[in-house]
Amino acid sequence: MGYPENPILVLADIAADGAVLPSTAGLVGAAASVGAPVVLAIGASASAVEQLGGLGAQVVLTAEADAAALTVPVVDALQEAFRLVRPQAVLVSNSIAGRDAAGRLAVRERLALSVDAIGVSRDDEGIVAHHSVYGGGYLTDSAPTFGAPVITVRLGAVDARAEAVAAPAVEALEVTASGAAAATVGPVAAVEATSSRPDLRGAAKVVSGGRGLASKEKFVLVEQLADALGAAVGASRAAVDAGYIPQSHQVGQTGVSVSPQLYVALGISGAIQHRAGMQTSKTIVAINKDADAPIFDVADFGIVGDLFTVVPQVIALLEERKK
Ligand code: FAD
């Protein structure tokens, strides 16, 4: 089949049950801002394929998922799609699985790899990726001197949304297994979800707590504000090290990088290693009793005060509004 002009290949994020994950919208939006999104959906359900049209996919390529093997089947399908479409760039989520697939595709096809982009644009020579580096201290661009770049895009960093495509062309890919060595998944035991809160990666709103929360018991205040806002819960490393919350919630250089619409920092000083993981958030609100805390340098709104006095009032106001 023919592909649209200026194709940008997107690897959709698909959940184990075949549903489209929310992070795919930003990837397709980024692709549409520089070309025509051709979306590879591996293991997607029929309704997911339809949903991808709604997100702006002009073409949806489908491939079967091999749930037992890690990464290699994804890279095989991505490589097949790349060879077929000859895109001007490949966009993949900057998740653990996404980075794994992107790196391998770049090696197999001898392409340049640009990681953790916060946006993409086009110049006379092709697609350019934009990055926030050194703890958000500098913005920098990357572009290959030849070939299409493989770009991993930070979750939540791209706001742009593509116009819906009513009836995207759908093509089932025939993927020849490369036979490359792959780790295989043994028995899978589903973990009961203990929280109805959104996942930190890709969340639209994040409330994070730091050492200022003073104890694990008091850290509950962070969770209460998060629930009032429908936000995910994050933390500074100091809060994690003190045992207030598991490490999977750590935001920063050695934790998760987030780029939500709203980031609320409670009792966090704003060390460079923390800012590295949240500085590209769209709106930053900080509550800290120290007016000189560096977090206020990056905050859009700040409250200088004792969080144990301020936060309950904020929660009460939010609850009041919901009535
Ligand atoms: P603190 O710096 O102790 O700040 C606590 C803040 O709470 C203070 O500003 C204080 O004024 C305020 N406060 C206290 N009580 C109250 C109150 N009642 N009301 C309001 N405000 C109050 N850190 C990360 O977060 N993420 C990382 O990924 C990370 N990676 C690192 C990697 C390396 C290699 C290194 C060396 C460090 C890393 N760090 C990281 C640690 C980082 O340098 C800081 O130590 C850490 O971020 C501090 O956490 P904090 O802001 O919670 O604590």
CSV table of C-alpha atoms and ligand atoms in Angstrom, one decimal:
chain,number,residue,atom,x,y,z
A,1,MET,CA,0.0,0.0,0.0
A,2,GLY,CA,1.1,3.6,-0.5
A,3,TYR,CA,2.0,5.7,2.5
A,4,PRO,CA,1.3,9.4,3.1
A,5,GLU,CA,4.0,12.0,2.3
A,6,ASN,CA,6.4,12.9,5.1
A,7,PRO,CA,5.6,9.8,7.1
A,8,ILE,CA,6.5,9.7,10.8
A,9,LEU,CA,6.5,6.2,12.3
A,10,VAL,CA,5.1,6.1,15.8
A,11,LEU,CA,5.3,3.0,18.1
A,12,ALA,CA,2.0,3.2,20.0
A,13,ASP,CA,2.0,2.3,23.7
A,14,ILE,CA,-0.5,-0.6,24.1
A,15,ALA,CA,-1.4,-2.1,27.4
A,16,ALA,CA,-1.4,-5.9,28.0
A,17,ASP,CA,-5.1,-6.0,27.5
A,18,GLY,CA,-4.8,-4.4,24.0
A,19,ALA,CA,-6.0,-0.9,25.0
A,20,VAL,CA,-4.2,2.3,23.8
A,21,LEU,CA,-2.3,3.9,26.7
A,22,PRO,CA,-2.8,7.7,27.2
A,23,SER,CA,0.8,8.4,26.4
A,24,THR,CA,0.2,7.5,22.8
A,25,ALA,CA,-1.8,10.7,22.2
A,26,GLY,CA,1.2,12.9,22.8
A,27,LEU,CA,3.4,10.8,20.5
A,28,VAL,CA,0.9,10.9,17.6
A,29,GLY,CA,0.4,14.7,18.3
A,30,ALA,CA,4.2,15.2,18.1
A,31,ALA,CA,4.3,13.2,14.8
A,32,ALA,CA,1.4,15.2,13.3
A,33,SER,CA,3.2,18.4,14.1
A,34,VAL,CA,6.1,17.4,11.7
A,35,GLY,CA,4.5,15.0,9.2
A,36,ALA,CA,1.9,12.3,8.7
A,37,PRO,CA,1.6,9.8,11.6
A,38,VAL,CA,1.9,6.2,10.6
A,39,VAL,CA,1.2,4.2,13.8
A,40,LEU,CA,2.5,0.8,14.6
A,41,ALA,CA,0.1,-0.9,17.1
A,42,ILE,CA,1.4,-4.2,18.5
A,43,GLY,CA,-1.1,-6.4,20.2
A,44,ALA,CA,-3.8,-3.8,19.9
A,45,SER,CA,-7.5,-4.7,20.2
A,46,ALA,CA,-9.9,-3.8,17.4
A,47,SER,CA,-11.3,-0.8,19.3
A,48,ALA,CA,-7.8,0.4,20.0
A,49,VAL,CA,-7.1,0.5,16.2
A,50,GLU,CA,-10.2,2.7,15.8
A,51,GLN,CA,-9.1,4.8,18.8
A,52,LEU,CA,-5.7,5.5,17.1
A,53,GLY,CA,-7.6,7.1,14.1
A,54,GLY,CA,-9.3,9.3,16.7
A,55,LEU,CA,-5.8,10.3,17.9
A,56,GLY,CA,-4.7,11.3,14.4
A,57,ALA,CA,-3.1,8.1,12.9
A,58,GLN,CA,-3.4,8.3,9.1
A,59,VAL,CA,-2.3,4.7,8.8
A,60,VAL,CA,-2.3,2.0,11.5
A,61,LEU,CA,0.0,-0.9,11.0
A,62,THR,CA,-0.9,-3.9,13.2
A,63,ALA,CA,1.2,-6.7,14.4
A,64,GLU,CA,0.7,-9.6,16.8
A,65,ALA,CA,2.2,-9.4,20.2
A,66,ASP,CA,4.3,-12.3,21.6
A,67,ALA,CA,3.7,-11.8,25.3
A,68,ALA,CA,6.3,-14.4,26.3
A,69,ALA,CA,9.3,-12.8,24.7
A,70,LEU,CA,10.7,-9.4,25.8
A,71,THR,CA,11.5,-6.6,23.3
A,72,VAL,CA,12.8,-8.6,20.3
A,73,PRO,CA,9.3,-9.2,18.7
A,74,VAL,CA,8.6,-5.5,19.1
A,75,VAL,CA,11.9,-4.5,17.5
A,76,ASP,CA,11.2,-7.1,14.7
A,77,ALA,CA,7.9,-5.4,14.0
A,78,LEU,CA,9.3,-1.9,14.3
A,79,GLN,CA,12.1,-2.8,11.9
A,80,GLU,CA,9.6,-4.3,9.4
A,81,ALA,CA,7.5,-1.2,9.6
A,82,PHE,CA,10.5,1.1,9.2
A,83,ARG,CA,11.6,-0.7,6.1
A,84,LEU,CA,8.1,-0.6,4.6
A,85,VAL,CA,7.3,3.0,5.4
A,86,ARG,CA,10.8,4.6,5.1
A,87,PRO,CA,9.7,7.3,7.6
A,88,GLN,CA,11.5,10.6,8.2
A,89,ALA,CA,11.6,9.9,11.9
A,90,VAL,CA,10.6,7.2,14.4
A,91,LEU,CA,8.9,8.3,17.6
A,92,VAL,CA,8.8,6.0,20.7
A,93,SER,CA,7.9,6.7,24.3
A,94,ASN,CA,10.9,7.3,26.6
A,95,SER,CA,9.7,4.5,28.9
A,96,ILE,CA,11.9,1.6,29.9
A,97,ALA,CA,10.4,-0.7,27.1
A,98,GLY,CA,10.4,2.2,24.6
A,99,ARG,CA,14.0,3.1,25.1
A,100,ASP,CA,14.9,-0.6,24.8
A,101,ALA,CA,13.1,-1.0,21.5
A,102,ALA,CA,14.3,2.4,20.1
A,103,GLY,CA,18.0,1.7,20.9
A,104,ARG,CA,17.8,-1.7,19.2
A,105,LEU,CA,16.1,-0.4,16.1
A,106,ALA,CA,18.7,2.4,15.8
A,107,VAL,CA,21.5,-0.2,16.0
A,108,ARG,CA,19.9,-2.6,13.5
A,109,GLU,CA,19.2,0.1,11.0
A,110,ARG,CA,22.3,2.2,11.7
A,111,LEU,CA,20.2,5.3,12.6
A,112,ALA,CA,20.9,8.1,15.1
A,113,LEU,CA,19.2,7.8,18.5
A,114,SER,CA,17.9,10.9,20.3
A,115,VAL,CA,16.7,10.2,23.8
A,116,ASP,CA,14.3,11.9,26.2
A,117,ALA,CA,13.1,14.6,23.8
A,118,ILE,CA,10.6,17.1,25.1
A,119,GLY,CA,9.5,18.1,21.6
A,120,VAL,CA,10.2,17.8,17.9
A,121,SER,CA,10.2,20.2,15.0
A,122,ARG,CA,11.2,20.2,11.3
A,123,ASP,CA,13.9,22.3,9.6
A,124,ASP,CA,15.3,22.3,6.0
A,125,GLU,CA,17.2,19.1,6.6
A,126,GLY,CA,14.7,17.0,8.5
A,127,ILE,CA,13.3,16.3,11.9
A,128,VAL,CA,15.0,17.9,15.0
A,129,ALA,CA,14.5,16.7,18.6
A,130,HIS,CA,14.5,19.1,21.5
A,131,HIS,CA,15.9,18.2,24.9
A,132,SER,CA,16.0,19.7,28.4
A,133,VAL,CA,19.4,18.7,29.8
A,134,TYR,CA,21.7,19.2,32.9
A,135,GLY,CA,18.8,19.2,35.3
A,136,GLY,CA,16.7,21.5,33.1
A,137,GLY,CA,19.4,24.1,33.0
A,138,TYR,CA,19.8,24.0,29.2
A,139,LEU,CA,17.7,23.4,26.2
A,140,THR,CA,19.5,21.6,23.4
A,141,ASP,CA,18.6,20.2,20.0
A,142,SER,CA,19.7,17.0,18.3
A,143,ALA,CA,19.5,16.0,14.6
A,144,PRO,CA,21.3,13.4,12.6
A,145,THR,CA,23.5,14.3,9.6
A,146,PHE,CA,22.0,11.5,7.6
A,147,GLY,CA,19.0,9.1,7.9
A,148,ALA,CA,15.9,9.3,10.0
A,149,PRO,CA,16.3,9.9,13.7
A,150,VAL,CA,14.9,7.4,16.2
A,151,ILE,CA,13.5,9.7,19.0
A,152,THR,CA,12.3,8.7,22.4
A,153,VAL,CA,9.8,11.3,23.7
A,154,ARG,CA,9.5,12.1,27.4
A,155,LEU,CA,6.1,11.0,28.7
A,156,GLY,CA,3.7,13.9,29.0
A,157,ALA,CA,6.1,16.4,27.5
A,158,VAL,CA,4.1,17.0,24.2
A,159,ASP,CA,0.8,18.7,24.5
A,160,ALA,CA,0.0,18.9,20.8
A,161,ARG,CA,-2.9,16.7,19.8
A,162,ALA,CA,-3.5,15.7,16.2
A,163,GLU,CA,-6.8,16.1,14.3
A,164,ALA,CA,-8.9,12.9,14.3
A,165,VAL,CA,-8.7,10.8,11.1
A,166,ALA,CA,-12.2,9.2,10.5
A,167,ALA,CA,-11.1,6.1,8.7
A,168,PRO,CA,-7.4,5.5,8.9
A,169,ALA,CA,-5.9,2.9,6.5
A,170,VAL,CA,-5.2,-0.3,8.4
A,171,GLU,CA,-2.6,-2.8,7.3
A,172,ALA,CA,-1.6,-6.0,9.1
A,173,LEU,CA,2.2,-6.3,9.1
A,174,GLU,CA,3.8,-9.6,8.2
A,175,VAL,CA,6.7,-9.8,10.5
A,176,THR,CA,9.5,-12.3,10.0
A,177,ALA,CA,11.0,-13.2,13.3
A,178,SER,CA,14.7,-12.2,13.4
A,179,GLY,CA,15.5,-15.1,15.7
A,180,ALA,CA,17.6,-12.7,17.8
A,181,ALA,CA,18.2,-13.9,21.4
A,182,ALA,CA,15.3,-12.7,23.6
A,183,ALA,CA,14.7,-12.9,27.3
A,184,THR,CA,11.4,-14.8,27.9
A,185,VAL,CA,8.8,-14.1,30.5
A,186,GLY,CA,8.1,-16.9,32.9
A,187,PRO,CA,4.9,-17.2,34.9
A,188,VAL,CA,3.1,-14.0,35.3
A,189,ALA,CA,1.3,-13.2,38.5
A,190,ALA,CA,-1.0,-10.2,38.4
A,191,VAL,CA,-0.4,-7.7,41.2
A,192,GLU,CA,-3.6,-6.4,42.8
A,193,ALA,CA,-3.8,-2.7,42.2
A,194,THR,CA,-3.6,-1.1,45.7
A,195,SER,CA,-4.3,2.3,44.4
A,196,SER,CA,-6.8,4.0,42.1
A,197,ARG,CA,-4.4,6.9,41.6
A,198,PRO,CA,-2.9,7.5,38.2
A,199,ASP,CA,0.5,6.1,37.3
A,200,LEU,CA,3.3,8.6,38.0
A,201,ARG,CA,4.8,8.2,34.5
A,202,GLY,CA,2.6,10.1,32.1
A,203,ALA,CA,0.2,11.5,34.8
A,204,ALA,CA,-1.4,14.9,33.9
A,205,LYS,CA,-1.1,16.0,37.6
A,206,VAL,CA,1.6,15.1,40.2
A,207,VAL,CA,1.7,16.0,43.9
A,208,SER,CA,5.2,15.3,45.4
A,209,GLY,CA,6.3,15.3,49.0
A,210,GLY,CA,9.8,15.8,50.4
A,211,ARG,CA,11.7,15.6,53.7
A,212,GLY,CA,9.5,18.5,54.9
A,213,LEU,CA,6.7,16.0,55.5
A,214,ALA,CA,8.7,14.8,58.5
A,215,SER,CA,7.4,11.2,58.8
A,216,LYS,CA,5.7,8.3,56.9
A,217,GLU,CA,2.5,9.0,58.8
A,218,LYS,CA,2.4,12.6,57.9
A,219,PHE,CA,3.2,11.8,54.2
A,220,VAL,CA,-0.4,10.8,54.0
A,221,LEU,CA,-1.1,14.5,53.5
A,222,VAL,CA,0.6,14.3,50.1
A,223,GLU,CA,-1.7,11.4,49.2
A,224,GLN,CA,-4.8,13.3,50.4
A,225,LEU,CA,-4.0,16.3,48.2
A,226,ALA,CA,-3.2,14.0,45.3
A,227,ASP,CA,-6.6,12.4,45.7
A,228,ALA,CA,-8.4,15.7,45.9
A,229,LEU,CA,-6.7,16.7,42.6
A,230,GLY,CA,-6.9,13.3,40.9
A,231,ALA,CA,-3.1,13.3,40.8
A,232,ALA,CA,-0.3,10.8,41.0
A,233,VAL,CA,2.0,10.8,44.0
A,234,GLY,CA,5.7,11.6,43.7
A,235,ALA,CA,8.5,12.2,46.2
A,236,SER,CA,12.0,13.6,46.6
A,237,ARG,CA,14.9,11.2,47.2
A,238,ALA,CA,15.1,12.4,50.8
A,239,ALA,CA,11.5,11.3,51.3
A,240,VAL,CA,12.2,7.9,49.8
A,241,ASP,CA,15.5,7.5,51.7
A,242,ALA,CA,13.6,8.3,54.9
A,243,GLY,CA,11.1,5.5,54.1
A,244,TYR,CA,8.1,7.7,53.7
A,245,ILE,CA,7.2,6.1,50.3
A,246,PRO,CA,8.7,3.4,48.0
A,247,GLN,CA,11.5,4.3,45.5
A,248,SER,CA,9.2,3.8,42.5
A,249,HIS,CA,7.7,7.3,43.4
A,250,GLN,CA,11.0,9.1,43.3
A,251,VAL,CA,11.1,12.0,40.9
A,252,GLY,CA,14.5,13.3,39.6
A,253,GLN,CA,17.8,12.4,38.2
A,254,THR,CA,17.9,8.9,39.7
A,255,GLY,CA,14.1,8.5,39.6
A,256,VAL,CA,11.3,9.2,37.2
A,257,SER,CA,11.2,12.2,34.9
A,258,VAL,CA,7.7,13.7,34.7
A,259,SER,CA,6.3,16.5,32.6
A,260,PRO,CA,2.7,16.9,33.9
A,261,GLN,CA,0.3,19.8,33.4
A,262,LEU,CA,0.5,20.5,37.1
A,263,TYR,CA,3.3,19.6,39.5
A,264,VAL,CA,2.8,20.4,43.2
A,265,ALA,CA,6.0,20.2,45.4
A,266,LEU,CA,5.3,20.0,49.2
A,267,GLY,CA,8.3,20.4,51.5
A,268,ILE,CA,10.8,19.9,48.8
A,269,SER,CA,13.8,22.2,48.7
A,270,GLY,CA,14.3,21.9,44.9
A,271,ALA,CA,17.8,20.4,44.6
A,272,ILE,CA,19.1,20.2,41.1
A,273,GLN,CA,18.8,16.4,41.1
A,274,HIS,CA,15.1,16.8,41.9
A,275,ARG,CA,14.5,19.6,39.4
A,276,ALA,CA,16.0,17.4,36.7
A,277,GLY,CA,12.9,15.2,36.8
A,278,MET,CA,10.2,17.8,37.0
A,279,GLN,CA,11.4,21.1,35.6
A,280,THR,CA,9.6,20.7,32.3
A,281,SER,CA,6.2,20.4,34.0
A,282,LYS,CA,3.8,23.0,32.6
A,283,THR,CA,2.7,24.6,35.9
A,284,ILE,CA,4.7,24.2,39.0
A,285,VAL,CA,3.3,25.0,42.5
A,286,ALA,CA,5.6,24.9,45.5
A,287,ILE,CA,4.7,25.1,49.2
A,288,ASN,CA,7.7,25.5,51.4
A,289,LYS,CA,8.3,27.4,54.7
A,290,ASP,CA,11.7,28.6,53.5
A,291,ALA,CA,11.2,31.6,51.1
A,292,ASP,CA,14.8,31.1,49.8
A,293,ALA,CA,14.2,27.4,48.8
A,294,PRO,CA,15.5,26.9,45.2
A,295,ILE,CA,12.2,25.3,44.3
A,296,PHE,CA,10.7,28.8,44.1
A,297,ASP,CA,13.1,29.6,41.3
A,298,VAL,CA,11.2,27.2,39.0
A,299,ALA,CA,7.7,27.6,40.5
A,300,ASP,CA,5.0,29.4,38.7
A,301,PHE,CA,3.1,29.8,42.0
A,302,GLY,CA,4.6,29.6,45.4
A,303,ILE,CA,3.2,29.6,49.0
A,304,VAL,CA,5.7,30.4,51.7
A,305,GLY,CA,4.3,28.7,54.7
A,306,ASP,CA,4.0,25.6,56.9
A,307,LEU,CA,2.6,22.8,54.7
A,308,PHE,CA,0.8,21.3,57.6
A,309,THR,CA,-1.2,24.5,57.9
A,310,VAL,CA,-1.6,25.3,54.2
A,311,VAL,CA,-2.3,21.9,52.6
A,312,PRO,CA,-5.3,21.0,54.7
A,313,GLN,CA,-6.9,24.3,53.7
A,314,VAL,CA,-6.1,23.6,50.0
A,315,ILE,CA,-7.8,20.2,50.3
A,316,ALA,CA,-10.8,21.7,52.1
A,317,LEU,CA,-11.2,24.3,49.3
A,318,LEU,CA,-10.9,21.6,46.6
A,319,GLU,CA,-13.5,19.5,48.3
A,320,GLU,CA,-15.8,22.5,48.7
A,321,ARG,CA,-15.6,23.2,45.0
A,322,LYS,CA,-16.6,19.6,44.1
A,323,LYS,CA,-19.9,20.0,46.0
B,1,FAD,P1,15.5,18.8,51.8
B,1,FAD,O1,16.5,19.4,50.9
B,1,FAD,O2,15.9,18.5,53.2
B,1,FAD,O3,14.3,19.9,51.8
B,1,FAD,C1,13.2,19.8,52.6
B,1,FAD,C2,12.4,21.1,52.4
B,1,FAD,O4,11.2,21.1,53.2
B,1,FAD,C3,13.2,22.4,52.9
B,1,FAD,O5,13.2,23.3,51.8
B,1,FAD,C4,12.3,22.9,54.0
B,1,FAD,O6,12.3,24.3,54.0
B,1,FAD,C5,11.0,22.3,53.7
B,1,FAD,N1,10.1,22.2,54.9
B,1,FAD,C6,10.5,21.5,56.0
B,1,FAD,N2,9.4,21.5,56.9
B,1,FAD,C7,8.4,22.2,56.2
B,1,FAD,C8,7.1,22.5,56.6
B,1,FAD,N3,6.5,22.1,57.7
B,1,FAD,N4,6.3,23.2,55.7
B,1,FAD,C9,6.8,23.6,54.5
B,1,FAD,N5,8.1,23.3,54.1
B,1,FAD,C10,8.8,22.6,55.0
B,1,FAD,N6,16.8,14.0,44.9
B,1,FAD,C11,15.6,13.8,44.3
B,1,FAD,O7,14.6,14.3,44.7
B,1,FAD,N7,15.5,13.0,43.2
B,1,FAD,C12,16.6,12.3,42.6
B,1,FAD,O8,16.4,11.6,41.6
B,1,FAD,C13,17.8,12.5,43.2
B,1,FAD,N8,18.9,12.0,42.7
B,1,FAD,C14,20.2,12.3,43.2
B,1,FAD,C15,21.3,11.8,42.6
B,1,FAD,C16,22.6,12.1,43.2
B,1,FAD,C17,23.8,11.5,42.5
B,1,FAD,C18,22.7,12.9,44.3
B,1,FAD,C19,24.0,13.2,44.9
B,1,FAD,C20,21.6,13.4,44.9
B,1,FAD,C21,20.3,13.1,44.4
B,1,FAD,N9,19.1,13.6,45.0
B,1,FAD,C22,17.9,13.4,44.4
B,1,FAD,C23,19.1,14.2,46.3
B,1,FAD,C24,19.1,15.7,46.2
B,1,FAD,O9,20.4,16.3,46.1
B,1,FAD,C25,18.4,16.3,47.5
B,1,FAD,O10,19.2,15.8,48.6
B,1,FAD,C26,17.0,15.9,47.7
B,1,FAD,O11,16.2,16.2,46.6
B,1,FAD,C27,16.4,16.7,48.9
B,1,FAD,O12,15.1,16.3,49.1
B,1,FAD,P2,14.1,17.3,49.8
B,1,FAD,O13,13.9,18.5,49.0
B,1,FAD,O14,12.9,16.5,50.2
B,1,FAD,O15,14.8,17.5,51.2
